[in-house]
XYZ file of N, CA and C in Angstrom:
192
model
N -10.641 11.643 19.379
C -11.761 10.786 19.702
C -11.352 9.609 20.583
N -10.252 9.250 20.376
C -9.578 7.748 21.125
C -9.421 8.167 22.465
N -10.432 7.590 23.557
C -10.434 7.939 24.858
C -9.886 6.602 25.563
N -9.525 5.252 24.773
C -8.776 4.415 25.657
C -6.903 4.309 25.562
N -6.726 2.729 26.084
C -4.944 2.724 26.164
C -5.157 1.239 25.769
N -4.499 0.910 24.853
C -3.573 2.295 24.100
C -4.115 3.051 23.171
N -3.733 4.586 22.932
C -4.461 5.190 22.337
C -3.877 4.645 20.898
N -5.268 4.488 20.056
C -5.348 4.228 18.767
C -4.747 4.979 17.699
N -3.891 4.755 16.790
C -3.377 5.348 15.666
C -3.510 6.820 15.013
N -3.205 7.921 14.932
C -4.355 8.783 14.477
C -4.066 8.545 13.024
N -5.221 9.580 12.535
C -5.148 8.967 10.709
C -4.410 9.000 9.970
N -3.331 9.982 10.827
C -2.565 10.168 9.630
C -1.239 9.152 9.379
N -1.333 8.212 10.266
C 0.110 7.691 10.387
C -0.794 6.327 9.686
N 0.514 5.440 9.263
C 0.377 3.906 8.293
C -0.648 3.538 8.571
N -0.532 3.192 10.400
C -1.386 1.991 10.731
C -2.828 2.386 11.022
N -3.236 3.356 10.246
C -4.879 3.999 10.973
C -5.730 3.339 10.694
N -5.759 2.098 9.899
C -7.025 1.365 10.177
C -6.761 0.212 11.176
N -6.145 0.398 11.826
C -5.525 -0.616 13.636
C -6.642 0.178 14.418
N -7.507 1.127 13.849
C -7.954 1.673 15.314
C -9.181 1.321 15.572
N -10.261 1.424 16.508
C -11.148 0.854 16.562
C -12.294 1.534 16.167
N -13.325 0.030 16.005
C -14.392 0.866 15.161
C -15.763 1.467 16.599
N -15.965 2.673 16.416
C -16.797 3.023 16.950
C -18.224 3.281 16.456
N -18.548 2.672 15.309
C -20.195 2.736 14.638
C -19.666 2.129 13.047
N -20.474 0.977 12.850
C -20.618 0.105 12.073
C -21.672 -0.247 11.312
N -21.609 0.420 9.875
C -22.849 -0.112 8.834
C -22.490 -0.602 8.131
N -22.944 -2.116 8.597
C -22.125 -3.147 7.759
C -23.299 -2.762 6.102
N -24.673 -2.649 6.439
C -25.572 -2.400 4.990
C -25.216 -1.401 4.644
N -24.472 -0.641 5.115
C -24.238 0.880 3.623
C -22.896 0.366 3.189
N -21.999 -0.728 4.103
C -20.715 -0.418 3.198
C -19.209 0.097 4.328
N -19.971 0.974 5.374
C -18.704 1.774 5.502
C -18.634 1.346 7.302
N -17.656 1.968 7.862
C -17.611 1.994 9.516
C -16.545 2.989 10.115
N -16.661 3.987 10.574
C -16.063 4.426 11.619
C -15.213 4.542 12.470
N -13.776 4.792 12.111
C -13.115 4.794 13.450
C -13.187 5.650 14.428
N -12.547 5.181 15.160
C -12.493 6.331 16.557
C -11.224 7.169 16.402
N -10.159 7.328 14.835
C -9.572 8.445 14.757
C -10.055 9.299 13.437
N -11.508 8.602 13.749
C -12.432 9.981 12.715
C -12.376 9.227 11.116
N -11.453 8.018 11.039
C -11.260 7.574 9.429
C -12.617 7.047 9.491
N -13.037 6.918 7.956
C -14.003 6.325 7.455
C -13.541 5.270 6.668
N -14.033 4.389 7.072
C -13.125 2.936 6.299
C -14.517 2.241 5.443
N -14.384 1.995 4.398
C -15.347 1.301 3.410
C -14.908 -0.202 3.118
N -15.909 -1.018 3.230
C -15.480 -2.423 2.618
C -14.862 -2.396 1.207
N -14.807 -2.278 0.195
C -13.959 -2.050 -0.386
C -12.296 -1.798 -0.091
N -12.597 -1.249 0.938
C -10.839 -0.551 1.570
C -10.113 0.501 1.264
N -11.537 1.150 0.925
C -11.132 2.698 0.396
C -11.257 3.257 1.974
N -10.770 4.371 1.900
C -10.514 5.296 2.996
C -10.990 7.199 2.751
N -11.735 7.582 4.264
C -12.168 9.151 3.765
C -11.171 9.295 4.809
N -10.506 10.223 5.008
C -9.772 10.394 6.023
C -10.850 11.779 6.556
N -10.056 12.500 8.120
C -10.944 13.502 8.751
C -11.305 15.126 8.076
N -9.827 14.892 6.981
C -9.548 16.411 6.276
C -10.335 16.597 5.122
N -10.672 15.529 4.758
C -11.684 15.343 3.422
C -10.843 14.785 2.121
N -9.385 13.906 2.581
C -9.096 13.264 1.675
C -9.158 11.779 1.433
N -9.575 11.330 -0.046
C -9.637 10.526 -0.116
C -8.535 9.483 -0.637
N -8.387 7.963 -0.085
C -7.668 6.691 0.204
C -8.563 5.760 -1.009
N -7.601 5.685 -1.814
C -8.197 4.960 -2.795
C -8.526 2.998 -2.596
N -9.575 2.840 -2.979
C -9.333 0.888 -2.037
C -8.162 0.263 -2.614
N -7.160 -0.259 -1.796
C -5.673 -0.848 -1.766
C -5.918 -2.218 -1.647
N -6.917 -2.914 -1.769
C -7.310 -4.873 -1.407
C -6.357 -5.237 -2.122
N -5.554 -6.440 -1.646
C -4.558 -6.965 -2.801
C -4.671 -7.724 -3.796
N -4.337 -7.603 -4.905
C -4.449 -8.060 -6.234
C -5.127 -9.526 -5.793
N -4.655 -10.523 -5.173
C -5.336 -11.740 -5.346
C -6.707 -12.162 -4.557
N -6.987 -11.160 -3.847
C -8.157 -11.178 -2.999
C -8.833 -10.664 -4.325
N -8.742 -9.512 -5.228
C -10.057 -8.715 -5.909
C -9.747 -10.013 -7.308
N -9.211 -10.613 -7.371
C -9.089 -11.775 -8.587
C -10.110 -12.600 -7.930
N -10.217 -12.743 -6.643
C -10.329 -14.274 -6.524
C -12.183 -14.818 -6.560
């Protein structure tokens, strides 16, 4: 999907939520990258294969 430079992360490597968002619902929750991830506020993750990224927020952000 990543048609610019530099090309964006694909999903499967660390940094795949570095990539950009190409469609954004901020009212359902979730947004789109352009390497197909589905990223949720929470910070859960669907990846393109149909697995799921459990939300990783760090301990003192979900305390606070």
């Amino acid at each position: 999907m990543c048609q610019h430079t530099p090309r964006c992360p694909s999903a499967d490597s660390p940094d795949r939520e570095a990539a950009h968002v190409v469609a954004a619902y901020p009212q359902q929750g979730w947004s789109l990258l352009c390497n197909a991830l589905v990223l949720f506020d929470d910070t859960g993750e669907l990846l393109p294969d149909g697995q799921i990224i459990a939300p990783h927020r760090p301990l003192a952000a979900a305390t606070a």
